[in-house]
XYZ file of C-alpha atoms in Angstrom:
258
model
C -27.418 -41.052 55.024
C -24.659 -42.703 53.375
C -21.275 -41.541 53.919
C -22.391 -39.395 56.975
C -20.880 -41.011 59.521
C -17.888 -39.452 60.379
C -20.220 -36.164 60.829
C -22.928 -37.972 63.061
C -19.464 -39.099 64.941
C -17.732 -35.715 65.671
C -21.223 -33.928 66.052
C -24.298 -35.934 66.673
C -27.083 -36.893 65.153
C -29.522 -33.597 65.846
C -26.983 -31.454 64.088
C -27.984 -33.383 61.120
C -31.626 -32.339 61.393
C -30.657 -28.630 62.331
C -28.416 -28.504 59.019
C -30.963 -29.697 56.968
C -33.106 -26.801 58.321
C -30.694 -24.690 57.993
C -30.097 -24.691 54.312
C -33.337 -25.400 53.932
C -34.338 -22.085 55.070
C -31.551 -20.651 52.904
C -32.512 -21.979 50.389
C -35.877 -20.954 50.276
C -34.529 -16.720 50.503
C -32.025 -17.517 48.024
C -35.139 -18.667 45.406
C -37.129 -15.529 46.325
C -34.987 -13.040 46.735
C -31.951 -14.290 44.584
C -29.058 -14.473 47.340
C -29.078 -15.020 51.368
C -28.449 -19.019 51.584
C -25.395 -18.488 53.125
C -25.860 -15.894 55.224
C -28.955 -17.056 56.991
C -27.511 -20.725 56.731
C -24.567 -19.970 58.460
C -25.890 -17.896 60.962
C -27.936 -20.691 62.115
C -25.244 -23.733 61.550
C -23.537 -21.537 63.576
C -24.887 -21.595 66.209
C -24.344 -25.459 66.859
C -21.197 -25.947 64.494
C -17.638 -24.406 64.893
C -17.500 -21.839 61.757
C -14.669 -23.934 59.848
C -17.487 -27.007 60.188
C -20.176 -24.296 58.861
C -18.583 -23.001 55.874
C -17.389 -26.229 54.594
C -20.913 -27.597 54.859
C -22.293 -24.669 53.009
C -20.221 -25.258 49.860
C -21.916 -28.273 48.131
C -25.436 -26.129 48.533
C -24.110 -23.099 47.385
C -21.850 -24.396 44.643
C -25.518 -26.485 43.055
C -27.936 -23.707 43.733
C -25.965 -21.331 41.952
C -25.176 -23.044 38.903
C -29.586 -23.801 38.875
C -30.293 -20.508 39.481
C -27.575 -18.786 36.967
C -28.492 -21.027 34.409
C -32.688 -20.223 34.768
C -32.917 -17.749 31.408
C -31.402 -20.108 29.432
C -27.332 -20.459 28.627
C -27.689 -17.055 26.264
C -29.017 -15.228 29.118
C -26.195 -16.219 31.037
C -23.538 -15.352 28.383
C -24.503 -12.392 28.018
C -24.626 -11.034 31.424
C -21.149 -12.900 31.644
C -20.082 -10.481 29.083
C -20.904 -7.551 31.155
C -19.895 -7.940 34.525
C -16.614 -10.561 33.680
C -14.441 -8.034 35.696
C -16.671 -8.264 38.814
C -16.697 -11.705 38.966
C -12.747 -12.291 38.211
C -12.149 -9.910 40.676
C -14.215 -12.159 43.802
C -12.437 -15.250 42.508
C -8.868 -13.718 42.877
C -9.882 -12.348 46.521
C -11.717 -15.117 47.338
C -8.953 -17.199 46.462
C -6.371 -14.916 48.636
C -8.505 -14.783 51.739
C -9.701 -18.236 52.114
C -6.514 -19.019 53.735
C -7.115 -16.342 56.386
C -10.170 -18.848 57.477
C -8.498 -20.900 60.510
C -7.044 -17.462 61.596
C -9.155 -14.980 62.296
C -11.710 -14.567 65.263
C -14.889 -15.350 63.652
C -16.974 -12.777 66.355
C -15.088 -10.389 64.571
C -15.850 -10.792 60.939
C -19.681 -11.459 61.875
C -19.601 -8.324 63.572
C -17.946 -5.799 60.888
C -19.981 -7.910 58.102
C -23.620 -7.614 60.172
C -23.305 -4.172 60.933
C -22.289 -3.173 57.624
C -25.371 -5.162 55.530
C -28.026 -3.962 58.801
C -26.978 -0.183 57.980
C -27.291 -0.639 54.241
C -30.471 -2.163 54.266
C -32.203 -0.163 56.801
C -30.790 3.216 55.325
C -32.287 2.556 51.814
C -35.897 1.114 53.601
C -35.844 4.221 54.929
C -35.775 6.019 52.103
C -31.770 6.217 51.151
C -31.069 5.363 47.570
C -27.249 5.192 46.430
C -26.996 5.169 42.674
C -23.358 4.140 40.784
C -23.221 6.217 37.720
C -21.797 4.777 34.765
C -18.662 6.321 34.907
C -18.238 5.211 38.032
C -19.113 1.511 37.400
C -15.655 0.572 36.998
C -14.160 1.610 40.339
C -17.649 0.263 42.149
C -17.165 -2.981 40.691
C -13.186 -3.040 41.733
C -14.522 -2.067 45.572
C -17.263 -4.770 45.463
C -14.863 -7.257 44.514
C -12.320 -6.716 47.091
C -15.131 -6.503 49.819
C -16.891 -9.374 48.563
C -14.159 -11.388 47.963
C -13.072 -10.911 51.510
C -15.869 -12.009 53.266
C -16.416 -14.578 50.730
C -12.984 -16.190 51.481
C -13.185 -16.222 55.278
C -17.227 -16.764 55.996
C -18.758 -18.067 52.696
C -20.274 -14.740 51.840
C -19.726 -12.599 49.118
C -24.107 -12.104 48.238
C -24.444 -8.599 50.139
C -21.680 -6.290 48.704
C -22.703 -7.752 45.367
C -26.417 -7.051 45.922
C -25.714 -3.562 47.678
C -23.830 -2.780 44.298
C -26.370 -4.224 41.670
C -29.369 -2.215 43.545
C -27.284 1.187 43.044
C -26.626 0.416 39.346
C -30.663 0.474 39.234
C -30.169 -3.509 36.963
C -33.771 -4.881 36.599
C -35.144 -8.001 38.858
C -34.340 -10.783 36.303
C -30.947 -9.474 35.272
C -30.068 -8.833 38.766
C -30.579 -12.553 39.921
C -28.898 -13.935 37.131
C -25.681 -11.396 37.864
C -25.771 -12.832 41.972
C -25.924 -15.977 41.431
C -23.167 -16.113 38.313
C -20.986 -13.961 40.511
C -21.796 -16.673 43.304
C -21.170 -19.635 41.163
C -17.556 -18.267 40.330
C -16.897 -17.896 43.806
C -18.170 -21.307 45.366
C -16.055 -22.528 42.462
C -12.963 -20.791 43.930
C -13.727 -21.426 47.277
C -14.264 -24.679 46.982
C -10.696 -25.027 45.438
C -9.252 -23.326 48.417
C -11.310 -24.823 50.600
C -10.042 -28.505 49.858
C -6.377 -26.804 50.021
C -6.739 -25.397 53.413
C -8.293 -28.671 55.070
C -12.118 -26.790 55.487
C -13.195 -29.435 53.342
C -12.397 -32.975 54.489
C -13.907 -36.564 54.540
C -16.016 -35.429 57.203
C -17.593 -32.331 55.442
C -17.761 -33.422 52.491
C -20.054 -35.917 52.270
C -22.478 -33.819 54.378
C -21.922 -30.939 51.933
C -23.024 -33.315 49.300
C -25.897 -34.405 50.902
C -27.209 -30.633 52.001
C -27.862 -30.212 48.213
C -30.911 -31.905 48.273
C -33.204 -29.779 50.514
C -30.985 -26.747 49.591
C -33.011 -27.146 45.884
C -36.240 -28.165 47.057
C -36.480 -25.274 49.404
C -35.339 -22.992 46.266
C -37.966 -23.776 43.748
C -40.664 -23.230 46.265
C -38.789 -20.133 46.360
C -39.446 -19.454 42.898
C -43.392 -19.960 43.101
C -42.804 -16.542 45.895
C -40.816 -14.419 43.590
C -42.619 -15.139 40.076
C -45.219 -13.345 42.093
C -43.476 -10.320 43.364
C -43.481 -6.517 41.563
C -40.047 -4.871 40.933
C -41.128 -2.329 43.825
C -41.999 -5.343 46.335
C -39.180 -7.555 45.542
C -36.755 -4.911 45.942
C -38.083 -4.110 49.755
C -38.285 -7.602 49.987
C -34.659 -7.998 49.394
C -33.436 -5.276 51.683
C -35.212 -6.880 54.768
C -33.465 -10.421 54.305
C -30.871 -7.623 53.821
C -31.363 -6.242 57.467
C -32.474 -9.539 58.749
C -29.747 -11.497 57.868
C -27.182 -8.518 59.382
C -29.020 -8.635 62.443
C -28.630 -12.110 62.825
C -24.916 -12.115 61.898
C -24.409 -9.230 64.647
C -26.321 -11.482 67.351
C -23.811 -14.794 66.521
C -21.003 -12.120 67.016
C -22.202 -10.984 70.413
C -23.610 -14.044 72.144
């Protein structure tokens, strides 16, 4: 693939193929279920990929499949659920934005390990029967929490998706709405992040290009995600979501152990 080189160079040839699955896969949850490219993406890139390598290579995927998937209902649509949750999404871009640079700097086991166990307990507590609900008075200090939590993890690992999904299945929003929210709230980040990313040296002439290239399957993967969720009930699709919930956490707690 052109422009590739440099990553075949410092990594090899199969880690070409294994990234292509990997977003692939990704890509595919993210067009059912609304969110989870980077967080089952990254688990597996890495596995064979040091986690500055990973996140840059998720940002070209995540950046396109957002702005697709926000912009599905049409550019009203959009506007208007842009109109309700503005403060949510300013408040991941500032945090994102402030803890991008933390990247290079923290242990990586670590952050898998607080950010798996915390998206395993949520999702298996409300399978099991656990149902949180953000009252509307409330909203404004939930929203505050799930950007500063978000944000966080967005900056450092390329994943903001679960605090924002653990906070639009409280509020109770409906399936449509609820996609739309995730992935404008993920567009604004992967816009941030990509910013900071090209600032802090994640993103170089070795990433990028690969980044670029990851697009590709990332979409193709994502609209034969589509034909699964057009398909789905509200009460389906939301269990469905909390299992690539649990799923994902699980396999964000095993890259932080082994």
């Amino acid at each position: 693939m052109l422009g590739t080189d440099g990553f075949v160079a410092a990594f090899g040839a199969p880690a070409v193929f294994m990234a292509v699955l990997a977003v692939a896969a990704g890509g595919f949850a993210k067009g059912v279920v609304g969110f989870a490219l980077p967080l089952i993406a990254l688990s597996m890139l890495g596995s064979f990929l040091p986690v500055e390598a990973a996140v840059a290579l998720l940002i070209g995927p995540t950046l396109a499949s957002n702005v697709v998937q926000g912009l599905r209902g049409g550019m009203q649509a959009a506007r208007d659920s842009l109109a309700r949750y503005w403060r949510l999404m300013a408040g991941l871009m500032v945090t994102i934005a402030l803890s991008a640079q933390l990247v290079t700097a923290l242990p990586d086991r670590v952050l898998f390990a607080v950010l798996g166990v915390a998206i395993t307990g949520f999702g298996a507590s409300q399978l099991l029967g656990w149902r949180p609900v953000v009252r509307p008075e409330r909203r404004g200090l939930a929203e505050a929490a799930t950007a500063l939590v978000g944000g966080f993890f967005g900056g450092i690992g390329a994943i903001w998706g679960p605090p924002v999904v653990m906070y639009l299945l409280a509020t109770g929003v409906g399936r449509v709405e609820m996609i739309r929210v995730q992935s404008l709230c993920f567009l604004a980040g992967s816009v941030v992040l990509t910013a900071a990313h090209l600032r802090s040296g994640v993103l170089d002439a070795v990433t990028v290009p690969m980044s670029a290239w990851l697009v590709v399957p990332t979409l193709a993967a994502m609209f034969l995600g589509y034909r699964v969720q057009d398909r789905l009930d509200p009460v389906r699709f939301r269990q469905v979501t909390l299992i690539v919930l649990v799923v994902a956490g699980l396999n964000l707690i095993r890259r932080a152990v082994f």
